[in-house]
Short mmCIF file of C-alpha atoms and ligand atoms in Angstrom, two decimals:
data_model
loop_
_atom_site.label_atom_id
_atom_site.label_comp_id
_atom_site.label_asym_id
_atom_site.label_seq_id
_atom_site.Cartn_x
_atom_site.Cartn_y
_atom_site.Cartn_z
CA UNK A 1 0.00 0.00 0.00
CA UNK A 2 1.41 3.13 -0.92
CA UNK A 3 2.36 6.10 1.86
CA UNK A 4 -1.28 8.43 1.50
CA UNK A 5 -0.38 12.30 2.74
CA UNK A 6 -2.91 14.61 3.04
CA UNK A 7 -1.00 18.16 1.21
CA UNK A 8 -1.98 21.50 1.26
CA UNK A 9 -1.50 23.25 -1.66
CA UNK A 10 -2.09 23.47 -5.45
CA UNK A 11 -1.59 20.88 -7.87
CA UNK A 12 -0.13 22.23 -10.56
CA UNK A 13 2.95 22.80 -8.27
CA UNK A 14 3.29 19.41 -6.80
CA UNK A 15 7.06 17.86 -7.39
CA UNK A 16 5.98 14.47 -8.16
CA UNK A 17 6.00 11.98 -11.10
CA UNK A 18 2.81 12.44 -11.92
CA UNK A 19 -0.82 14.86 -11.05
CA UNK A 20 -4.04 13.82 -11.74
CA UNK A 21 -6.17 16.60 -14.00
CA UNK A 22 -10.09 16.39 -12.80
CA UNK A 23 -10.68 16.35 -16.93
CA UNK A 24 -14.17 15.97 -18.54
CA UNK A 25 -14.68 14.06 -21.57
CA UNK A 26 -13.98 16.23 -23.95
CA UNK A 27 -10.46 16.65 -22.89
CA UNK A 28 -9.77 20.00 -24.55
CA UNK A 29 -9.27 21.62 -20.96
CA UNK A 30 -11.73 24.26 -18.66
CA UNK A 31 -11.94 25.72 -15.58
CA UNK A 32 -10.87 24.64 -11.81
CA UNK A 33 -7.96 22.14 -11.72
CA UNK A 34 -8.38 21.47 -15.79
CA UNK A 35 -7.77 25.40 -16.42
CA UNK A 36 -5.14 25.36 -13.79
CA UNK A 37 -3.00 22.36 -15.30
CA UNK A 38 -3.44 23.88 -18.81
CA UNK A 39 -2.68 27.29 -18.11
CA UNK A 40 0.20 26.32 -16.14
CA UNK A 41 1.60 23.53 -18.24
CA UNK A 42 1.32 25.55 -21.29
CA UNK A 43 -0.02 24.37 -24.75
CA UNK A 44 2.10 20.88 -24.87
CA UNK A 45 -0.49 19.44 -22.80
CA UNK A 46 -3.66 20.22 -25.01
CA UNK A 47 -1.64 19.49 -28.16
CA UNK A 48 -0.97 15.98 -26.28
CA UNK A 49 -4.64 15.65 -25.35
CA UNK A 50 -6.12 16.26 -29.11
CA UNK A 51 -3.01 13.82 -30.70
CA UNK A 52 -3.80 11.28 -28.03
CA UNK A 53 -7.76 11.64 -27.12
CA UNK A 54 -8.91 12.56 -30.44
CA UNK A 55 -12.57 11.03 -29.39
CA UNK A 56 -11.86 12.46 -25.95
CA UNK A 57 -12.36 10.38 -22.36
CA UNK A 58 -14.65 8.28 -20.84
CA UNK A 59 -15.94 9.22 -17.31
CA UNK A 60 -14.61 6.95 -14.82
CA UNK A 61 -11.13 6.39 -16.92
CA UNK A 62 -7.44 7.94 -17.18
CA UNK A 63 -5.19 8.64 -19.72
CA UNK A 64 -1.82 10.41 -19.39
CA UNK A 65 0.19 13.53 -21.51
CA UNK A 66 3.15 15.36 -21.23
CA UNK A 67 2.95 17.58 -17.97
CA UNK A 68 4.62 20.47 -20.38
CA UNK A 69 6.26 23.04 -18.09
CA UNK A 70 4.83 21.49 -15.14
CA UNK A 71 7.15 20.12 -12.40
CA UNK A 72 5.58 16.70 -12.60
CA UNK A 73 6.38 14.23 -15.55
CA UNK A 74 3.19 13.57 -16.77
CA UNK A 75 -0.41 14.59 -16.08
CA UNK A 76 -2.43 11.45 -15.61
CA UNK A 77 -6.33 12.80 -16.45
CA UNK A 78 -9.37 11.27 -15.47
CA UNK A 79 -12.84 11.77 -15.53
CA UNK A 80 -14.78 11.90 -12.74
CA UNK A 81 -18.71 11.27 -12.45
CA UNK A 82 -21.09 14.48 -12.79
CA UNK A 83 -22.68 14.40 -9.65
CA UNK A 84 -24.48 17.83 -10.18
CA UNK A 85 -26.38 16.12 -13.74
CA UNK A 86 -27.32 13.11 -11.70
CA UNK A 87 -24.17 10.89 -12.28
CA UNK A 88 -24.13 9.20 -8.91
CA UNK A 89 -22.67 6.03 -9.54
CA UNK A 90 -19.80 5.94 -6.80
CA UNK A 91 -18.02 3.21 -8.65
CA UNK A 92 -17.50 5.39 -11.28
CA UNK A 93 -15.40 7.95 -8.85
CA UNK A 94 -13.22 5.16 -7.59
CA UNK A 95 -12.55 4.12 -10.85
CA UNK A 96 -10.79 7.26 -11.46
CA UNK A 97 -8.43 6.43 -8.66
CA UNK A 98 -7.84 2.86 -9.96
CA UNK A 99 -7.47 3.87 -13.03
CA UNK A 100 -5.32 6.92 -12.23
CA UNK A 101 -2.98 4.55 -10.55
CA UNK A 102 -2.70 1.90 -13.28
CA UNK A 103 -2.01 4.24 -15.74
CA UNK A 104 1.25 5.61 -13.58
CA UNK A 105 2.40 1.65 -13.00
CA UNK A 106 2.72 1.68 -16.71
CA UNK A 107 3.93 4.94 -17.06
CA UNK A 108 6.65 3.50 -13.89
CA UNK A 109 5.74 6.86 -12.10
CA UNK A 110 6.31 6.57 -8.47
CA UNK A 111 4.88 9.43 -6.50
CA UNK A 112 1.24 11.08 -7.46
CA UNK A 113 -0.68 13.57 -6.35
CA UNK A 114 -4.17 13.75 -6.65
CA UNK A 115 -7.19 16.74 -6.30
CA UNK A 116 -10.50 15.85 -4.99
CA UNK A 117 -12.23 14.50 -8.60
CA UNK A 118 -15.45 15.66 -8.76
CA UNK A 119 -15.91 17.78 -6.05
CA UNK A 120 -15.72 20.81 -7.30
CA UNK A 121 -18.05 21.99 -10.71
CA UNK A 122 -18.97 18.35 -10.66
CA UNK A 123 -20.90 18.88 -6.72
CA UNK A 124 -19.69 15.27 -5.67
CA UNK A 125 -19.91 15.33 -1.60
CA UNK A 126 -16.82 16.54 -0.31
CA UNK A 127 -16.97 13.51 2.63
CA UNK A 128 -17.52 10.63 0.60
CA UNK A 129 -15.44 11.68 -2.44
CA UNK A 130 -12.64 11.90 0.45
CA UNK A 131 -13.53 8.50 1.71
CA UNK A 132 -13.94 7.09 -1.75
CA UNK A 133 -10.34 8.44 -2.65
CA UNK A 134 -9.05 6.55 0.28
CA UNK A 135 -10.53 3.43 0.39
CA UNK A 136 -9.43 3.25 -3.17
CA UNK A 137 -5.74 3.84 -3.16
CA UNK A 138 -5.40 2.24 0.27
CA UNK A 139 -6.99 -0.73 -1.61
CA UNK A 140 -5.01 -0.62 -4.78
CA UNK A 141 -2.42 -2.80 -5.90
CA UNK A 142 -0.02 -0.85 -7.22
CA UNK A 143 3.92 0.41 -7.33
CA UNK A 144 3.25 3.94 -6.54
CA UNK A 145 5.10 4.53 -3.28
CA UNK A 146 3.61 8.15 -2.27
CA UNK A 147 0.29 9.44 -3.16
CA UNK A 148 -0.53 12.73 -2.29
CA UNK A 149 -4.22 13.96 -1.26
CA UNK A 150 -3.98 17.94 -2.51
CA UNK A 151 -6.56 19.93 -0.64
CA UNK A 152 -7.05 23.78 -1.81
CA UNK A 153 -7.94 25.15 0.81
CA UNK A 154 -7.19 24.85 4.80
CA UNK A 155 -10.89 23.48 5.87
CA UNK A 156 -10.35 20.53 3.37
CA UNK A 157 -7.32 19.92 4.39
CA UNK A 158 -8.30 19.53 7.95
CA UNK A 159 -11.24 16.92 6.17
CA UNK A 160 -9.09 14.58 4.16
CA UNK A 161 -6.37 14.50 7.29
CA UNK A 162 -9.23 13.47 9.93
CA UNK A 163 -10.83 10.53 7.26
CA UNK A 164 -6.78 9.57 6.51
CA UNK A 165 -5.79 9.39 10.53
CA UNK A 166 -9.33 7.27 10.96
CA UNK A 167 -9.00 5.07 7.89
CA UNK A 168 -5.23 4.54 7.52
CA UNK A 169 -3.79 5.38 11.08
CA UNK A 170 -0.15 6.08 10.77
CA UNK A 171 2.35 3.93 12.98
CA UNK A 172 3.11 4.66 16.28
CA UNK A 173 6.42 4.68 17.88
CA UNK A 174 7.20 2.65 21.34
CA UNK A 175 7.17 4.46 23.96
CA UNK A 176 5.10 7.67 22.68
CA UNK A 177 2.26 9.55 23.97
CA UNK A 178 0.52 7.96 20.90
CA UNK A 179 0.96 4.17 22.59
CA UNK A 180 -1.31 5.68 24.90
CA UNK A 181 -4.09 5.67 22.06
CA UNK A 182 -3.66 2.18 20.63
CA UNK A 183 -6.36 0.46 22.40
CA UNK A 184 -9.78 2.74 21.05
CA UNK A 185 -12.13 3.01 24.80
CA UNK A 186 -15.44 0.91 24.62
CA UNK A 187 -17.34 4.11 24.30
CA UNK A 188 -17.21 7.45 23.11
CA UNK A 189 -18.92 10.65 24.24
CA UNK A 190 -20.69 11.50 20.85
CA UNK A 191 -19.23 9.61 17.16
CA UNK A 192 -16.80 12.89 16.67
CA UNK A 193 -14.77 11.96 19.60
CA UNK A 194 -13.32 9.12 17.87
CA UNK A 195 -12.08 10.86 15.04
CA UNK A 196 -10.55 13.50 18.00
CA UNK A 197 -9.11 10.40 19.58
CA UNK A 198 -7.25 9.35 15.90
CA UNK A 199 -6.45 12.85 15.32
CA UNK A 200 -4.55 12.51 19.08
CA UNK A 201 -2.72 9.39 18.08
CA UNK A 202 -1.55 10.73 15.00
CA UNK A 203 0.15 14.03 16.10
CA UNK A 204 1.20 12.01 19.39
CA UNK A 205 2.78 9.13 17.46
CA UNK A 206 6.06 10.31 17.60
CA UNK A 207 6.40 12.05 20.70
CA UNK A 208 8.14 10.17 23.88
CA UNK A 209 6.20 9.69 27.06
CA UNK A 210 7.37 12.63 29.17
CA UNK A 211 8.92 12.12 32.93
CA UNK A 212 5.20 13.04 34.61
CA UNK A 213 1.72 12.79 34.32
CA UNK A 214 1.56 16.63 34.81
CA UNK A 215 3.49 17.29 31.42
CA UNK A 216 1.61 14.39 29.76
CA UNK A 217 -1.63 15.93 30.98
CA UNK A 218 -0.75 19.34 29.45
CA UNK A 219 0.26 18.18 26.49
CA UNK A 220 -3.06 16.50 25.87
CA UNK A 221 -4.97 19.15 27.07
CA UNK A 222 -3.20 21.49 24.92
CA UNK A 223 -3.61 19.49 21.72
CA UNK A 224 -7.48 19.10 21.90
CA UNK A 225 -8.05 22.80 23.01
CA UNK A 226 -5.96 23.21 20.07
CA UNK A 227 -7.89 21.27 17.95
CA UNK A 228 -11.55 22.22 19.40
CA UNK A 229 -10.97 25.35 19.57
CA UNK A 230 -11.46 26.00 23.35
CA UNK A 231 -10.65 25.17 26.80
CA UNK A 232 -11.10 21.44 27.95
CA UNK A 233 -12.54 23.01 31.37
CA UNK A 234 -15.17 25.21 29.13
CA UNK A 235 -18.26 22.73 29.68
CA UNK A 236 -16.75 20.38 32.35
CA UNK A 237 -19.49 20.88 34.58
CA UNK A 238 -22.26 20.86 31.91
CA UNK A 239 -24.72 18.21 32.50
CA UNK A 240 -24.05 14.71 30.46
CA UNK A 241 -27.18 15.16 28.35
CA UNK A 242 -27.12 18.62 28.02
CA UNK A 243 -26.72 19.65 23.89
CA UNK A 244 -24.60 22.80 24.48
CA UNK A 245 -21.82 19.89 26.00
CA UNK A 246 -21.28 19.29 22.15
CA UNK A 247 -18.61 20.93 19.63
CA UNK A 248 -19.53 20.56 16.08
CA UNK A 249 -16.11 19.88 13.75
CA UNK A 250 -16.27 20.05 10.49
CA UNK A 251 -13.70 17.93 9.93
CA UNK A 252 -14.84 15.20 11.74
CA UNK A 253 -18.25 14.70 10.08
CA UNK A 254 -18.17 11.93 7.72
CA UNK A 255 -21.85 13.60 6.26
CA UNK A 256 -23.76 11.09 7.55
CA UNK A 257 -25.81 13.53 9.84
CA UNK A 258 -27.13 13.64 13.31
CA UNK A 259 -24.25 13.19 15.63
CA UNK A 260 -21.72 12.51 13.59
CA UNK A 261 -18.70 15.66 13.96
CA UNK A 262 -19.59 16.55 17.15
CA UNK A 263 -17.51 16.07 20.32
CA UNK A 264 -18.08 15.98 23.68
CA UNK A 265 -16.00 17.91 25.84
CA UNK A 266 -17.30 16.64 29.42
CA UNK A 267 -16.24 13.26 28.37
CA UNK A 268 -12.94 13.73 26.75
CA UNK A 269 -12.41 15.81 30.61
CA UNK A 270 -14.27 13.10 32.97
CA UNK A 271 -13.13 10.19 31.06
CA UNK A 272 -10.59 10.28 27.87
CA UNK A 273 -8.04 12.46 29.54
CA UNK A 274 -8.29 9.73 32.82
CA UNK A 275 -8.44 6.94 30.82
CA UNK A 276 -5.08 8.18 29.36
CA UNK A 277 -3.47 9.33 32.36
CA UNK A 278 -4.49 5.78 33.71
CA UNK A 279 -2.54 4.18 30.72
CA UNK A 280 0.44 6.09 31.61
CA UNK A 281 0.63 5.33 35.36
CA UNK A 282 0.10 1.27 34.28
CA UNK A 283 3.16 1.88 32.18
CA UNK A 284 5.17 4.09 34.63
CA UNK A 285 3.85 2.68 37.82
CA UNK A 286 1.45 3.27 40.41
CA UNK A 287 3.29 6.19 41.59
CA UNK A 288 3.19 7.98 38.58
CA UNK A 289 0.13 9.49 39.68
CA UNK A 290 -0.92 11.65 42.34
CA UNK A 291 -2.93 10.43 45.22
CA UNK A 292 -6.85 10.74 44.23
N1 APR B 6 -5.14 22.57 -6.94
C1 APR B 6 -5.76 21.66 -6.15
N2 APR B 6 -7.10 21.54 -6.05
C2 APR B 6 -7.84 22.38 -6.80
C3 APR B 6 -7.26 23.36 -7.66
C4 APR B 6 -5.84 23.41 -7.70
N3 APR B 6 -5.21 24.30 -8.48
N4 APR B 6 -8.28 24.03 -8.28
C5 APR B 6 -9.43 23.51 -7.81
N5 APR B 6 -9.18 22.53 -6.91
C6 APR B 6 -10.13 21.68 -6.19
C7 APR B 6 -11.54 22.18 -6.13
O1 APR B 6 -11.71 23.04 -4.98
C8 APR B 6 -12.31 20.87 -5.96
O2 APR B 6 -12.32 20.49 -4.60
O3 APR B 6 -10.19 20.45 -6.92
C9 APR B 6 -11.48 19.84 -6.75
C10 APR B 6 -12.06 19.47 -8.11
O4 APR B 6 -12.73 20.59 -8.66
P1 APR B 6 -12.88 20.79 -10.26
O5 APR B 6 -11.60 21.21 -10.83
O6 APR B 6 -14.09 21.66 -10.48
O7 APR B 6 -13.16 19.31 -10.84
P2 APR B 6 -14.50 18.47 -10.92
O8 APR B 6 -15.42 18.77 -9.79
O9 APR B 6 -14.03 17.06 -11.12
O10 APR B 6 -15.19 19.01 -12.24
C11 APR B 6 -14.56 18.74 -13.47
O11 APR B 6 -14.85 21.03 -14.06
O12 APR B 6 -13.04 22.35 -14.40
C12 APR B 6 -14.00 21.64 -15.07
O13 APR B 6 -13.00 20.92 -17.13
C13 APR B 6 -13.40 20.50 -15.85
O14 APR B 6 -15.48 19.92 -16.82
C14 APR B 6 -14.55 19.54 -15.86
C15 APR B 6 -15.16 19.72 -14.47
#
């Protein structure tokens, strides 16, 4: 499976092998990432699409040209489905990505980088183009080692890194604050605190245990008040039921309604931030704690 990095940034910049244009099926260029690649890759590439897609593209498939003054190699394009004219088929979106992929094994490229197909003049739902992106390249057999997720803009990026962290949870190191986060609890607060909870384990993974639970406590703290956007001791005393307990993230709503993207502060400071803190002391010690 290749290594799947959520980037910030614009395509047409990327220093890889290979981007992927969001084409349509006339392949003769337009607007969003297909006016972007063209305008910045210069003419080469639409000479290259008319000599090599003289009948154009299908939707769901990928075919590559010269990159032109691009940094990449080549620019592998694909078609995504037309969600906004009733082209719903979700196969059809993966299929970009599987195609996308076969086409750079043959071309031997090694590192791609992606933009959202279809989710842009083509109104495909942001969370589930994300998911079907990922699902799809983590499934793929292929010999691309890096694949790059471009977002264009912050609140995207934020989107694709949550789904990545929950779907294809980067390795943790031994002894790390992320350890702490292997084992998921039983139960959550509300469904957002999970992603929170992956979100932790993925910016902890590489950080050592510090000497005391004091440190280890403020560093947690710190990193969801970073990530919420406000103090862990906000709604602490907020009763358990009680709505206003809940945060609603963005970033952590896979669009599936009700619930889902909201977290519960209360729990993550009555329970997560314990649970953790209990971890630590079973790893340190007894004594690693102060006396309750
Ligand atoms: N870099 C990275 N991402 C970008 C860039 C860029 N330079 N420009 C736009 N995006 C993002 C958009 O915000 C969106 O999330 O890429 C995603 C895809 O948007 P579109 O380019 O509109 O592609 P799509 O939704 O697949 O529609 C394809 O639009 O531009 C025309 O010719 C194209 O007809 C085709 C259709």
């Amino acid at each position: 499976m290749p290594v799947i990095n959520a980037v910030l940034g614009d395509i047409t910049t990327q220093d890889v092998d290979a981007i992927v244009n969001a084409a349509n099926k006339a392949m003769r260029g337009g607007g969003g990432v297909d006016g972007a690649v063209h305008r910045s890759g210069g003419p080469a590439i639409l000479r290259d699409c008319i000599a090599r897609f003289p009948n154009g593209l299908a939707t769901g498939d990928a075919g590559w040209t010269t990159a032109g003054d691009l940094p990449a190699r080549w620019v592998i394009h694909t078609v995504g489905p037309n969600y906004s004219t009733g082209q719903r088929d979700r196969s059809l979106l993966e299929g970009c990505y599987r195609r996308a992929l076969e086409v750079a094994d043959e071309l031997g490229a090694r590192s791609i980088a992606f933009p959202l197909i279809s989710t842009g003049s083509y109104g495909w739902p942001r969370a589930d183009a994300i998911a079907a992106a990922i699902e799809t390249i983590a499934a793929a057999r292929t010999r691309v080692d890096e694949v790059r997720l471009v977002a264009f803009d912050e609140a995207v990026h934020k989107q694709i890194r949550s789904v990545l962290w929950a779907q294809c949870p980067p390795p943790v190191g031994s002894g790390t604050v992320g350890c702490l986060f292997e084992r998921e609890p039983i139960q959550f607060g509300l469904r957002g605190d999970s992603y929170l909870w992956r979100e932790l384990r993925a910016r902890f993974a590489n950080m050592p245990l510090p000497d005391d639970w004091l440190t280890l406590r403020t560093l947690i703290t710190h990193v969801i008040e970073q990530v919420v956007g406000e103090p862990l001791t906000n709604r602490e005393s907020t009763p358990w039921h009680d709505s206003t307990a809940a945060i609603y993230l963005p970033e952590f709503d896979p669009g599936h309604g009700m619930s889902a993207g909201t977290v519960h502060l209360p729990w993550w400071a009555h329970t997560g931030v314990p649970i953790l803190l209990d971890r630590y002391a079973a790893l340190r010690g007894s004594d690693a704690l102060p006396d309750q």
